[in-house]
Amino acid sequence: MKEKGRKAIATNRKARHNYTILDTYEAGVALVGTEVKALREGKASLVDAFATIDDGEVWLRGLHIPEYGGGTWTNHAPRRTRKLLLHRREIDSLVGKIRDGNQTLVPLSMYFNDGRVKVELALAKGKQEHDKRADIARRTAEREIVREIGRRVKGIRG
């Protein structure tokens, strides 16, 4: 029986800290059998993963899916390059955007969508150190504002 809905496998939490996200895409992933079984166990790491476009095809590199415990000699290589499945017009637009500026493709998350493995891919621009500090300061200020509003609503002075 097919699963319904979206079930998270792995997320790349540092991606939003290290990159400014410009646009996101949903891509399918071409996998072999033991990779899917390992993913169903919830084992994957997007920490060092990135995507490249070679000869009009999008490839996911650095994704770590550990070997399946119940597998035999048919097990997959944990860090092999995997093909991402996107529409031709999406690939063509990505090629143009990446060629124009210093932008890269970063996987944000990996999940099951109705039983199929999908990757949320982001067109991103790297942040400088001062941009990261400014984002942290902005988030801290917003958090303080929300706290102060909550205190005033409750009538607490402080």
Short mmCIF file of the C-alpha atoms (twelve columns), coordinates in Angstrom:
data_MODEL
# 
_entry.id   MODEL 
# 
loop_
_atom_site.group_PDB 
_atom_site.id 
_atom_site.type_symbol 
_atom_site.label_atom_id 
_atom_site.label_alt_id 
_atom_site.label_comp_id 
_atom_site.label_asym_id 
_atom_site.label_seq_id 
_atom_site.Cartn_x 
_atom_site.Cartn_y 
_atom_site.Cartn_z 
_atom_site.pdbx_PDB_model_num 
ATOM 1   C CA . MET A 1   0.000  0.000  0.000   1 
ATOM 2   C CA . LYS A 2   1.291  3.469  -0.911  1 
ATOM 3   C CA . GLU A 3   2.127  6.028  1.722   1 
ATOM 4   C CA . LYS A 4   0.299  9.338  1.604   1 
ATOM 5   C CA . GLY A 5   1.753  12.724 2.436   1 
ATOM 6   C CA . ARG A 6   5.259  13.950 3.112   1 
ATOM 7   C CA . LYS A 7   7.652  12.136 5.467   1 
ATOM 8   C CA . ALA A 8   11.018 13.784 6.183   1 
ATOM 9   C CA . ILE A 9   14.206 11.741 5.849   1 
ATOM 10  C CA . ALA A 10  16.973 14.327 6.307   1 
ATOM 11  C CA . THR A 11  17.400 18.106 6.396   1 
ATOM 12  C CA . ASN A 12  20.370 20.349 5.763   1 
ATOM 13  C CA . ARG A 13  20.043 22.774 8.671   1 
ATOM 14  C CA . LYS A 14  23.256 24.676 7.924   1 
ATOM 15  C CA . ALA A 15  22.175 25.499 4.360   1 
ATOM 16  C CA . ARG A 16  19.913 28.376 5.408   1 
ATOM 17  C CA . HIS A 17  22.676 29.711 7.662   1 
ATOM 18  C CA . ASN A 18  25.444 29.545 5.049   1 
ATOM 19  C CA . TYR A 19  23.415 30.530 1.972   1 
ATOM 20  C CA . THR A 20  20.788 33.040 0.918   1 
ATOM 21  C CA . ILE A 21  18.007 30.984 -0.680  1 
ATOM 22  C CA . LEU A 22  16.839 32.525 -3.967  1 
ATOM 23  C CA . ASP A 23  14.536 29.813 -5.352  1 
ATOM 24  C CA . THR A 24  13.555 26.216 -4.554  1 
ATOM 25  C CA . TYR A 25  12.813 23.202 -6.739  1 
ATOM 26  C CA . GLU A 26  11.483 19.721 -6.029  1 
ATOM 27  C CA . ALA A 27  13.470 16.978 -7.753  1 
ATOM 28  C CA . GLY A 28  13.131 13.221 -7.858  1 
ATOM 29  C CA . VAL A 29  16.182 11.059 -7.181  1 
ATOM 30  C CA . ALA A 30  17.288 8.020  -9.212  1 
ATOM 31  C CA . LEU A 31  18.143 5.364  -6.595  1 
ATOM 32  C CA . VAL A 32  18.920 1.662  -6.411  1 
ATOM 33  C CA . GLY A 33  16.940 -0.755 -4.202  1 
ATOM 34  C CA . THR A 34  19.128 -0.880 -1.123  1 
ATOM 35  C CA . GLU A 35  19.320 2.926  -1.018  1 
ATOM 36  C CA . VAL A 36  15.544 3.172  -0.729  1 
ATOM 37  C CA . LYS A 37  15.536 0.594  2.081   1 
ATOM 38  C CA . ALA A 38  18.234 2.532  3.963   1 
ATOM 39  C CA . LEU A 39  16.245 5.752  3.480   1 
ATOM 40  C CA . ARG A 40  13.100 4.088  4.849   1 
ATOM 41  C CA . GLU A 41  15.110 3.494  8.030   1 
ATOM 42  C CA . GLY A 42  15.662 7.277  8.118   1 
ATOM 43  C CA . LYS A 43  19.382 7.167  7.444   1 
ATOM 44  C CA . ALA A 44  20.854 9.899  5.244   1 
ATOM 45  C CA . SER A 45  23.122 12.923 5.608   1 
ATOM 46  C CA . LEU A 46  22.932 16.075 3.481   1 
ATOM 47  C CA . VAL A 47  25.778 17.841 5.330   1 
ATOM 48  C CA . ASP A 48  28.349 17.834 2.501   1 
ATOM 49  C CA . ALA A 49  25.872 17.456 -0.370  1 
ATOM 50  C CA . PHE A 50  25.655 19.764 -3.376  1 
ATOM 51  C CA . ALA A 51  24.297 19.545 -6.915  1 
ATOM 52  C CA . THR A 52  26.028 20.122 -10.237 1 
ATOM 53  C CA . ILE A 53  24.829 20.330 -13.816 1 
ATOM 54  C CA . ASP A 54  26.901 18.270 -16.267 1 
ATOM 55  C CA . ASP A 55  25.923 17.835 -19.931 1 
ATOM 56  C CA . GLY A 56  22.351 18.986 -19.316 1 
ATOM 57  C CA . GLU A 57  21.755 16.628 -16.376 1 
ATOM 58  C CA . VAL A 58  21.604 17.470 -12.667 1 
ATOM 59  C CA . TRP A 59  23.694 15.323 -10.299 1 
ATOM 60  C CA . LEU A 60  23.635 15.190 -6.500  1 
ATOM 61  C CA . ARG A 61  27.123 14.745 -5.075  1 
ATOM 62  C CA . GLY A 62  28.282 14.163 -1.503  1 
ATOM 63  C CA . LEU A 63  24.970 12.746 -0.257  1 
ATOM 64  C CA . HIS A 64  25.683 9.989  2.267   1 
ATOM 65  C CA . ILE A 65  23.253 7.082  2.415   1 
ATOM 66  C CA . PRO A 66  24.812 4.334  4.583   1 
ATOM 67  C CA . GLU A 67  24.725 0.728  3.410   1 
ATOM 68  C CA . TYR A 68  21.533 -1.171 4.176   1 
ATOM 69  C CA . GLY A 69  22.011 -3.544 7.103   1 
ATOM 70  C CA . GLY A 70  20.019 -6.381 5.521   1 
ATOM 71  C CA . GLY A 71  21.796 -6.056 2.181   1 
ATOM 72  C CA . THR A 72  24.336 -8.456 0.730   1 
ATOM 73  C CA . TRP A 73  26.889 -8.023 -2.051  1 
ATOM 74  C CA . THR A 74  24.235 -5.948 -3.887  1 
ATOM 75  C CA . ASN A 75  24.633 -3.035 -1.441  1 
ATOM 76  C CA . HIS A 76  25.247 0.425  -2.878  1 
ATOM 77  C CA . ALA A 77  28.263 2.720  -2.483  1 
ATOM 78  C CA . PRO A 78  27.370 5.170  0.334   1 
ATOM 79  C CA . ARG A 79  28.613 8.374  -1.363  1 
ATOM 80  C CA . ARG A 80  27.938 7.623  -5.017  1 
ATOM 81  C CA . THR A 81  26.776 10.390 -7.373  1 
ATOM 82  C CA . ARG A 82  23.003 10.271 -7.853  1 
ATOM 83  C CA . LYS A 83  20.988 11.692 -10.732 1 
ATOM 84  C CA . LEU A 84  18.267 14.230 -9.966  1 
ATOM 85  C CA . LEU A 85  15.109 14.210 -12.053 1 
ATOM 86  C CA . LEU A 86  13.876 17.639 -13.154 1 
ATOM 87  C CA . HIS A 87  11.924 18.920 -16.143 1 
ATOM 88  C CA . ARG A 88  14.022 20.089 -19.088 1 
ATOM 89  C CA . ARG A 89  12.797 23.700 -18.782 1 
ATOM 90  C CA . GLU A 90  13.802 23.747 -15.082 1 
ATOM 91  C CA . ILE A 91  17.272 22.444 -15.919 1 
ATOM 92  C CA . ASP A 92  17.692 25.017 -18.706 1 
ATOM 93  C CA . SER A 93  16.696 27.883 -16.408 1 
ATOM 94  C CA . LEU A 94  19.084 26.600 -13.700 1 
ATOM 95  C CA . VAL A 95  21.949 26.429 -16.205 1 
ATOM 96  C CA . GLY A 96  21.349 30.066 -17.133 1 
ATOM 97  C CA . LYS A 97  21.129 31.266 -13.536 1 
ATOM 98  C CA . ILE A 98  24.226 29.374 -12.380 1 
ATOM 99  C CA . ARG A 99  26.279 30.553 -15.347 1 
ATOM 100 C CA . ASP A 100 25.314 34.218 -14.725 1 
ATOM 101 C CA . GLY A 101 26.392 34.689 -11.114 1 
ATOM 102 C CA . ASN A 102 28.108 33.014 -8.214  1 
ATOM 103 C CA . GLN A 103 25.133 30.834 -7.350  1 
ATOM 104 C CA . THR A 104 25.037 27.171 -6.441  1 
ATOM 105 C CA . LEU A 105 22.554 24.332 -5.998  1 
ATOM 106 C CA . VAL A 106 22.174 23.152 -2.412  1 
ATOM 107 C CA . PRO A 107 19.848 20.389 -1.164  1 
ATOM 108 C CA . LEU A 108 17.701 21.651 1.720   1 
ATOM 109 C CA . SER A 109 15.827 18.480 2.600   1 
ATOM 110 C CA . MET A 110 15.113 14.938 1.499   1 
ATOM 111 C CA . TYR A 111 11.708 13.341 2.004   1 
ATOM 112 C CA . PHE A 112 9.207  10.753 0.841   1 
ATOM 113 C CA . ASN A 113 6.293  12.240 -1.092  1 
ATOM 114 C CA . ASP A 114 3.596  9.609  -1.694  1 
ATOM 115 C CA . GLY A 115 6.227  6.873  -1.476  1 
ATOM 116 C CA . ARG A 116 8.749  8.508  -3.829  1 
ATOM 117 C CA . VAL A 117 12.041 10.016 -2.695  1 
ATOM 118 C CA . LYS A 118 12.253 13.750 -3.393  1 
ATOM 119 C CA . VAL A 119 14.910 16.379 -2.732  1 
ATOM 120 C CA . GLU A 120 14.138 20.039 -2.099  1 
ATOM 121 C CA . LEU A 121 16.860 21.778 -4.078  1 
ATOM 122 C CA . ALA A 122 17.665 25.468 -3.586  1 
ATOM 123 C CA . LEU A 123 19.296 27.932 -5.919  1 
ATOM 124 C CA . ALA A 124 21.439 29.771 -3.396  1 
ATOM 125 C CA . LYS A 125 24.086 32.436 -3.029  1 
ATOM 126 C CA . GLY A 126 26.803 32.096 -0.384  1 
ATOM 127 C CA . LYS A 127 26.660 34.445 2.610   1 
ATOM 128 C CA . GLN A 128 29.615 36.441 3.849   1 
ATOM 129 C CA . GLU A 129 30.478 36.347 7.561   1 
ATOM 130 C CA . HIS A 130 28.975 39.818 8.176   1 
ATOM 131 C CA . ASP A 131 25.704 38.716 6.503   1 
ATOM 132 C CA . LYS A 132 25.469 35.758 8.884   1 
ATOM 133 C CA . ARG A 133 26.040 38.030 11.892  1 
ATOM 134 C CA . ALA A 134 23.392 40.496 10.643  1 
ATOM 135 C CA . ASP A 135 20.871 37.657 10.273  1 
ATOM 136 C CA . ILE A 136 21.562 36.433 13.798  1 
ATOM 137 C CA . ALA A 137 21.156 39.990 15.179  1 
ATOM 138 C CA . ARG A 138 17.883 40.448 13.255  1 
ATOM 139 C CA . ARG A 139 16.461 37.152 14.563  1 
ATOM 140 C CA . THR A 140 17.483 38.049 18.133  1 
ATOM 141 C CA . ALA A 141 15.816 41.466 17.853  1 
ATOM 142 C CA . GLU A 142 12.608 39.912 16.481  1 
ATOM 143 C CA . ARG A 143 12.594 37.379 19.320  1 
ATOM 144 C CA . GLU A 144 12.978 40.178 21.905  1 
ATOM 145 C CA . ILE A 145 10.111 42.152 20.323  1 
ATOM 146 C CA . VAL A 146 7.817  39.122 20.472  1 
ATOM 147 C CA . ARG A 147 8.763  38.528 24.124  1 
ATOM 148 C CA . GLU A 148 8.118  42.166 25.047  1 
ATOM 149 C CA . ILE A 149 4.732  42.153 23.318  1 
ATOM 150 C CA . GLY A 150 3.852  38.982 25.224  1 
ATOM 151 C CA . ARG A 151 4.858  40.585 28.518  1 
ATOM 152 C CA . ARG A 152 2.762  43.682 27.839  1 
ATOM 153 C CA . VAL A 153 -0.273 41.610 26.896  1 
ATOM 154 C CA . LYS A 154 0.047  39.698 30.161  1 
ATOM 155 C CA . GLY A 155 0.588  42.922 32.114  1 
ATOM 156 C CA . ILE A 156 4.068  41.975 33.317  1 
ATOM 157 C CA . ARG A 157 6.530  44.831 33.755  1 
ATOM 158 C CA . GLY A 158 10.189 44.156 33.499  1 
# 
